[in-house]
Short mmCIF file of C-alpha atoms in Angstrom, two decimals:
data_model
loop_
_atom_site.label_atom_id
_atom_site.label_comp_id
_atom_site.label_asym_id
_atom_site.label_seq_id
_atom_site.Cartn_x
_atom_site.Cartn_y
_atom_site.Cartn_z
CA MET A 1 -13.08 4.30 -21.46
CA VAL A 2 -10.61 1.95 -21.66
CA LEU A 3 -7.01 1.37 -21.45
CA ILE A 4 -4.85 -0.78 -23.41
CA PHE A 5 -1.37 -0.82 -22.01
CA PRO A 6 1.70 -2.51 -23.93
CA SER A 7 3.43 -5.85 -22.45
CA LEU A 8 5.68 -5.03 -19.71
CA ALA A 9 5.99 -8.21 -18.64
CA ASN A 10 9.96 -8.32 -19.34
CA ALA A 11 10.80 -5.38 -17.40
CA ALA A 12 12.72 -5.46 -14.48
CA VAL A 13 12.06 -2.16 -12.55
CA VAL A 14 7.97 -1.45 -13.44
CA PHE A 15 8.28 1.82 -11.30
CA GLU A 16 10.59 3.79 -9.30
CA THR A 17 10.55 7.63 -7.88
CA ASP A 18 13.24 9.16 -5.11
CA PHE A 19 10.34 12.18 -5.73
CA GLU A 20 13.23 14.50 -6.78
CA ASP A 21 11.27 15.53 -10.02
CA VAL A 22 7.90 15.42 -8.66
CA ALA A 23 6.03 18.84 -8.53
CA ASP A 24 4.84 19.89 -5.44
CA TRP A 25 1.49 18.39 -4.49
CA SER A 26 -0.98 18.50 -1.92
CA VAL A 27 -4.63 16.85 -1.57
CA THR A 28 -7.27 17.93 0.92
CA ARG A 29 -9.54 15.48 2.64
CA PRO A 30 -13.54 15.56 1.19
CA VAL A 31 -16.00 16.79 4.01
CA ALA A 32 -18.53 14.31 3.37
CA THR A 33 -17.93 10.90 1.67
CA GLY A 34 -14.93 9.64 0.18
CA THR A 35 -12.95 10.31 -2.64
CA GLY A 36 -11.40 7.84 -4.74
CA PHE A 37 -11.43 5.80 -8.34
CA PRO A 38 -12.31 7.12 -10.86
CA ALA A 39 -12.97 11.03 -9.83
CA THR A 40 -9.31 11.04 -9.23
CA TRP A 41 -7.76 8.63 -11.76
CA SER A 42 -5.31 10.12 -14.18
CA GLN A 43 -6.74 8.78 -17.25
CA ASN A 44 -10.64 10.12 -16.26
CA VAL A 45 -12.68 11.63 -18.99
CA THR A 46 -13.05 14.90 -17.04
CA PRO A 47 -9.55 14.98 -15.56
CA PRO A 48 -8.85 15.26 -11.72
CA ASN A 49 -8.48 18.71 -10.25
CA PRO A 50 -6.07 18.18 -8.23
CA GLY A 51 -5.34 14.73 -9.69
CA PRO A 52 -2.41 12.35 -8.46
CA PRO A 53 1.10 13.76 -8.29
CA LYS A 54 2.93 14.90 -11.53
CA LYS A 55 6.25 15.26 -12.37
CA ASN A 56 7.94 18.52 -12.86
CA ASP A 57 7.46 18.07 -16.71
CA GLY A 58 3.55 17.97 -16.76
CA SER A 59 3.26 14.23 -17.06
CA TRP A 60 2.09 11.52 -14.43
CA LEU A 61 3.98 10.37 -11.79
CA TRP A 62 2.49 6.61 -13.24
CA ASN A 63 0.28 7.54 -16.29
CA SER A 64 -2.87 5.10 -14.57
CA SER A 65 -2.49 6.28 -10.88
CA TRP A 66 -5.21 7.95 -8.40
CA TYR A 67 -5.69 8.38 -4.72
CA ARG A 68 -7.98 7.34 -2.49
CA ALA A 69 -9.22 9.77 0.31
CA ALA A 70 -11.69 9.57 3.44
CA PRO A 71 -13.49 12.04 4.86
CA ARG A 72 -11.41 14.16 7.72
CA GLN A 73 -12.14 12.56 11.17
CA VAL A 74 -10.80 14.94 13.78
CA ILE A 75 -13.02 17.91 14.49
CA SER A 76 -11.35 21.15 13.79
CA LEU A 77 -7.86 20.70 12.57
CA ASP A 78 -7.40 20.39 8.61
CA THR A 79 -4.58 18.87 7.52
CA PRO A 80 -4.17 17.78 3.72
CA LEU A 81 -4.40 13.70 3.16
CA ALA A 82 -0.69 13.79 1.67
CA THR A 83 1.77 16.12 0.16
CA VAL A 84 4.94 16.22 -1.98
CA GLY A 85 7.87 18.58 -1.17
CA GLU A 86 10.94 19.64 0.47
CA ASN A 87 12.40 17.93 3.67
CA GLN A 88 9.80 15.21 3.33
CA GLY A 89 12.15 12.59 2.24
CA VAL A 90 15.48 11.23 3.28
CA ASN A 91 18.11 13.26 4.39
CA ASN A 92 15.26 16.34 3.97
CA THR A 93 15.24 15.65 0.32
CA ARG A 94 12.22 15.65 -1.64
CA GLY A 95 9.52 12.99 -0.64
CA MET A 96 5.80 12.40 0.27
CA THR A 97 4.09 12.73 3.37
CA TYR A 98 1.08 10.88 4.32
CA ASN A 99 -1.37 12.40 7.40
CA ILE A 100 -2.95 9.85 9.68
CA GLU A 101 -5.61 10.96 11.71
CA VAL A 102 -6.28 9.69 14.82
CA SER A 103 -9.86 8.88 15.30
CA HIS A 104 -10.17 6.61 18.63
CA ASP A 105 -12.62 3.98 17.55
CA TYR A 106 -14.94 2.86 15.02
CA SER A 107 -18.17 4.69 15.20
CA THR A 108 -15.80 7.99 14.15
CA GLY A 109 -14.04 6.75 11.30
CA TRP A 110 -10.93 5.36 9.66
CA SER A 111 -8.37 7.74 8.43
CA GLY A 112 -8.61 6.64 5.17
CA GLY A 113 -7.15 6.18 1.42
CA SER A 114 -4.26 5.86 -0.07
CA PRO A 115 -1.69 9.05 -1.30
CA PHE A 116 -0.77 7.08 -4.25
CA THR A 117 -2.58 4.01 -6.67
CA MET A 118 -1.28 2.02 -9.78
CA TYR A 119 -2.77 0.35 -12.28
CA LEU A 120 -0.21 -1.92 -14.27
CA GLY A 121 -2.25 -2.71 -16.90
CA ASP A 122 -4.39 -5.99 -17.77
CA ASP A 123 -1.97 -8.37 -18.01
CA GLY A 124 0.29 -7.51 -14.75
CA TYR A 125 3.10 -9.63 -13.46
CA HIS A 126 3.36 -13.00 -12.35
CA GLU A 127 5.89 -12.17 -9.72
CA LEU A 128 6.55 -8.35 -7.91
CA TYR A 129 8.28 -6.66 -5.18
CA VAL A 130 7.36 -3.37 -4.08
CA SER A 131 9.46 -1.13 -1.48
CA TYR A 132 9.95 2.02 -0.14
CA ARG A 133 11.32 3.88 2.64
CA ILE A 134 9.17 5.29 5.50
CA LYS A 135 9.86 6.89 8.75
CA TYR A 136 6.96 7.78 11.28
CA ASP A 137 6.76 10.27 13.10
CA PRO A 138 8.67 10.31 16.51
CA ALA A 139 5.42 11.26 18.44
CA PHE A 140 3.24 8.22 16.49
CA ASP A 141 1.46 6.30 19.44
CA TRP A 142 -0.96 3.69 18.74
CA LEU A 143 -2.52 2.97 21.67
CA PRO A 144 -4.10 4.88 24.84
CA ASP A 145 -3.06 3.53 28.13
CA ALA A 146 -6.29 1.63 29.16
CA PRO A 147 -6.89 -1.90 27.86
CA VAL A 148 -9.24 -1.43 24.24
CA SER A 149 -9.06 -3.37 21.62
CA ALA A 150 -6.24 -2.56 18.68
CA SER A 151 -5.05 -0.22 16.26
CA GLN A 152 -4.11 -0.95 12.94
CA GLN A 153 -2.54 0.09 9.71
CA LYS A 154 -2.52 -1.22 5.94
CA LEU A 155 0.97 -1.23 4.79
CA VAL A 156 0.43 -1.92 1.14
CA PHE A 157 -2.26 -3.56 -1.05
CA ILE A 158 -1.23 -5.58 -3.93
CA ALA A 159 -4.15 -7.07 -5.77
CA ARG A 160 -4.88 -8.57 -9.72
CA VAL A 161 -7.66 -6.62 -11.15
CA ASN A 162 -9.64 -9.06 -12.95
CA GLU A 163 -11.28 -7.01 -15.27
CA LEU A 164 -10.17 -4.35 -17.86
CA LEU A 165 -9.87 -1.35 -15.84
CA THR A 166 -12.57 1.45 -16.97
CA SER A 167 -14.30 4.19 -15.35
CA SER A 168 -17.02 1.66 -13.97
CA THR A 169 -14.88 -0.79 -12.36
CA SER A 170 -15.06 -0.90 -8.66
CA VAL A 171 -11.77 -1.10 -7.79
CA ASP A 172 -12.01 0.71 -4.46
CA ASP A 173 -14.03 -2.18 -3.18
CA HIS A 174 -11.44 -4.20 -1.42
CA SER A 175 -13.19 -6.81 0.59
CA SER A 176 -16.36 -8.04 -1.15
CA PRO A 177 -16.09 -11.63 -2.15
CA THR A 178 -17.52 -10.02 -5.51
CA SER A 179 -14.94 -7.44 -5.98
CA PRO A 180 -13.06 -7.65 -8.96
CA THR A 181 -9.62 -7.08 -6.79
CA GLN A 182 -8.83 -10.77 -6.13
CA PRO A 183 -6.79 -12.04 -5.03
CA ALA A 184 -5.24 -9.61 -2.78
CA TRP A 185 -2.58 -9.43 -0.10
CA LEU A 186 -2.68 -6.56 2.56
CA PRO A 187 0.18 -6.61 5.14
CA HIS A 188 -0.43 -4.99 8.40
CA TRP A 189 0.42 -3.43 11.59
CA MET A 190 -1.54 -4.86 14.33
CA SER A 191 -1.29 -2.97 17.92
CA TYR A 192 -3.32 -4.90 20.79
CA ILE A 193 -3.63 -3.81 24.25
CA SER A 194 -6.59 -6.34 25.38
CA SER A 195 -4.15 -7.55 27.85
CA GLN A 196 -0.81 -6.20 29.83
CA PRO A 197 1.50 -5.81 28.00
CA TYR A 198 0.25 -4.99 24.70
CA TYR A 199 2.36 -6.17 21.26
CA GLN A 200 2.77 -4.57 18.37
CA SER A 201 2.86 -7.74 15.60
CA PHE A 202 2.46 -8.14 11.73
CA ARG A 203 -1.07 -9.36 10.58
CA ASN A 204 -0.62 -11.16 7.08
CA ARG A 205 -4.26 -10.57 5.44
CA SER A 206 -5.36 -11.68 2.07
CA TYR A 207 -7.76 -12.83 -0.63
CA ARG A 208 -7.83 -15.47 -2.38
CA SER A 209 -9.37 -15.28 -6.16
CA ASP A 210 -13.38 -15.94 -4.51
CA GLY A 211 -12.60 -13.11 -2.48
CA GLN A 212 -12.27 -15.79 1.04
CA ILE A 213 -10.31 -14.13 3.55
CA VAL A 214 -7.00 -15.95 4.68
CA ALA A 215 -6.22 -14.66 8.19
CA TYR A 216 -5.31 -15.66 11.50
CA ASP A 217 -6.44 -14.72 15.14
CA GLN A 218 -6.54 -11.19 15.49
CA THR A 219 -6.18 -11.20 19.57
CA GLN A 220 -2.79 -13.08 19.11
CA ASP A 221 0.47 -12.40 17.51
CA MET A 222 0.81 -14.16 14.40
CA TYR A 223 4.27 -15.42 15.46
CA SER A 224 2.93 -17.34 18.25
CA LEU A 225 0.28 -19.40 15.72
CA ARG A 226 2.56 -19.89 12.68
CA PRO A 227 6.07 -19.30 13.77
CA GLU A 228 7.69 -21.09 10.74
CA PHE A 229 6.58 -18.18 8.48
CA TYR A 230 9.36 -15.85 10.71
CA PRO A 231 12.93 -16.80 9.73
CA GLN A 232 14.42 -14.88 12.50
CA GLY A 233 12.04 -15.94 15.05
CA GLY A 234 10.06 -13.61 17.28
CA PRO A 235 7.55 -11.08 16.54
CA TYR A 236 7.91 -8.78 13.57
CA ALA A 237 7.60 -5.49 15.68
CA TRP A 238 7.18 -2.16 14.14
CA PRO A 239 10.52 -0.23 14.28
CA GLU A 240 9.41 2.80 17.23
CA ASP A 241 12.99 4.85 16.74
CA GLY A 242 11.37 7.61 14.47
CA GLY A 243 14.21 7.08 12.02
CA TRP A 244 14.09 5.74 8.50
CA HIS A 245 13.51 1.99 7.70
CA HIS A 246 13.35 0.33 4.39
CA TYR A 247 10.61 -2.19 3.55
CA GLU A 248 10.39 -4.33 0.80
CA TYR A 249 7.02 -6.62 0.05
CA HIS A 250 7.33 -9.93 -2.61
CA ILE A 251 4.59 -11.37 -4.27
CA LYS A 252 4.69 -14.16 -6.54
CA MET A 253 1.29 -15.55 -7.87
CA ASN A 254 0.59 -19.57 -7.51
CA SER A 255 2.50 -21.37 -10.70
CA VAL A 256 -1.09 -23.23 -11.67
CA SER A 257 -4.83 -22.74 -9.98
CA GLY A 258 -4.91 -25.01 -6.72
CA ALA A 259 -1.21 -25.09 -6.41
CA LEU A 260 -0.11 -24.54 -2.87
CA ASP A 261 3.34 -22.39 -4.25
CA GLY A 262 1.99 -18.95 -3.83
CA ILE A 263 4.51 -16.52 -2.15
CA GLN A 264 4.86 -13.76 0.16
CA GLU A 265 7.71 -12.33 1.73
CA VAL A 266 8.42 -9.23 3.76
CA TRP A 267 12.20 -7.62 4.32
CA LEU A 268 12.96 -4.98 6.96
CA ASP A 269 16.37 -3.10 6.67
CA GLY A 270 17.39 -6.12 4.27
CA VAL A 271 16.22 -8.53 6.84
CA LYS A 272 13.82 -11.22 5.85
CA MET A 273 11.38 -11.41 8.64
CA PHE A 274 8.30 -13.01 7.08
CA THR A 275 7.85 -15.90 4.62
CA LYS A 276 5.01 -17.65 3.49
CA ASN A 277 5.18 -20.08 0.35
CA ASN A 278 2.27 -21.96 0.02
CA MET A 279 -0.70 -19.82 -0.57
CA ASP A 280 -3.10 -20.54 -3.53
CA PHE A 281 -4.10 -17.22 -4.30
CA VAL A 282 -5.88 -18.57 -7.67
CA MET A 283 -7.88 -21.97 -6.56
CA ALA A 284 -8.83 -24.81 -8.19
CA GLY A 285 -10.84 -23.88 -11.65
CA GLY A 286 -9.39 -20.16 -11.72
CA SER A 287 -6.62 -18.83 -13.93
CA THR A 288 -3.44 -17.42 -13.52
CA THR A 289 -2.42 -16.00 -16.89
CA LYS A 290 -3.39 -12.44 -15.30
CA GLY A 291 -0.68 -11.36 -12.86
CA TRP A 292 -0.88 -8.84 -10.22
CA ASN A 293 -1.44 -5.13 -11.66
CA TYR A 294 -2.86 -3.30 -8.98
CA ILE A 295 -0.89 -1.46 -5.94
CA GLU A 296 -1.94 1.15 -3.57
CA LEU A 297 0.83 2.68 -1.16
CA PHE A 298 -1.05 2.19 2.55
CA ASP A 299 -4.26 2.60 2.71
CA ASN A 300 -6.73 2.98 5.79
CA ALA A 301 -5.34 3.27 9.37
CA TYR A 302 -7.06 3.02 12.42
CA ILE A 303 -5.47 4.41 15.38
CA ILE A 304 -6.85 4.83 18.85
CA SER A 305 -4.13 6.58 20.98
CA HIS A 306 -6.37 9.51 21.21
CA SER A 307 -10.17 10.67 20.63
CA TYR A 308 -10.86 12.42 17.10
CA THR A 309 -11.86 15.39 19.81
CA GLU A 310 -8.14 15.91 20.52
CA ASN A 311 -7.31 16.71 16.87
CA VAL A 312 -4.32 14.34 16.49
CA VAL A 313 -2.60 13.82 13.15
CA TYR A 314 0.42 11.89 12.67
CA PRO A 315 2.78 12.13 9.59
CA LEU A 316 4.16 9.20 7.89
CA TYR A 317 6.89 9.99 5.51
CA ILE A 318 7.46 7.97 2.30
CA ASP A 319 10.75 8.22 0.00
CA ASP A 320 12.65 5.79 -2.66
CA VAL A 321 9.31 4.02 -3.88
CA VAL A 322 10.16 0.72 -6.27
CA VAL A 323 8.19 -1.76 -8.24
CA SER A 324 10.64 -4.50 -9.68
CA THR A 325 10.26 -7.74 -10.68
CA ASN A 326 13.13 -8.22 -8.72
CA TYR A 327 14.28 -8.28 -5.60
CA SER A 328 15.50 -4.57 -4.78
CA GLY A 329 17.40 -4.67 -1.40
CA LEU A 330 18.23 -1.78 1.06
CA ASP A 331 21.21 -1.04 -0.72
CA TYR A 332 19.23 -0.05 -4.34
CA ILE A 333 19.73 3.40 -5.57
CA VAL A 334 16.69 4.98 -7.02
CA GLY A 335 17.92 6.31 -10.45
CA GLY A 336 21.56 5.21 -9.77
CA ALA A 337 24.16 5.20 -12.67
CA ASP A 338 23.81 0.98 -12.53
CA ILE A 339 20.01 0.75 -12.93
CA ASP A 340 18.44 0.11 -16.13
CA ALA A 341 15.33 1.63 -15.80
CA PRO A 342 12.29 1.02 -18.34
CA ALA A 343 11.27 4.36 -20.55
CA ALA A 344 7.90 4.86 -19.41
CA PRO A 345 4.90 3.12 -21.39
CA SER A 346 4.45 3.38 -24.90
CA GLY A 347 1.81 2.62 -27.15
CA LEU A 348 -0.97 3.64 -25.04
CA SER A 349 -4.42 3.84 -26.31
CA VAL A 350 -7.53 5.26 -24.87
CA MET A 351 -11.44 4.15 -25.99
#
């Protein structure tokens, strides 16, 4: 099956939801192997059950979407991977919850997957802004008392699928150099306890068009290595107050292959915390014709504060998700009267 999308290249708001028109939804974790694309894809030949979120009118929240779920890691506590419903959003409105299992070490696995993944069409966008409001459970604890390794969480995954999306496309393969999802950007939270005191930091993990990773020393706060990336100075730290915070990510493809002018930026509560404007996402000899067309809200998390035998699961609450070609900002109101959001794509055909 092949999906053909109409051009959305001139749109401002590509997608937005405050979950108020989204139906109640819950996804269980698989028992053994992971579940993802294409089994949970909204456009799969065999409709998934359950599939990704739907609106109250029965249409998909996004017409080409899916979720990715890893097997349960804790011993006996069986929580859903993700839910949509009342009292999960800002001010106890409707929202989404992503439940993060705590497994303690790599041998017992990651709390895996994404509650919502979107394919934006073959052409994609040369420039995208992805924003959301999230709240970590006030009890969320990244690290144990004794010095051991680190915890980490992928905050968003933005990539380019380099082939027309079909049921055989390997879009769940994120790290292989031969994966079709290159280039890519995976902003992380990283929390280290290899030395005292431990620190929380931002990790800017990226892949170029040939699958080559662009990362920095994982045992040091990135600010100490490249302070010029931090407009506010000092480490970009995880908010620990248990309240709602607004995150926005900006990614722009380099102008031509090999050019060192690709952009990555991050805002926290309307303040720019990270900026990098010299990325050669597409290396010399490649093509920048196709833009960014693949988004995952969050991805795997690896939290080591408790053993998997303790059955600890931390909820992460999500609301006001916006994908746009322009900066949205802290004060943007999803569905507000001053917003000219586009209609759902028309002309979609299945082959």
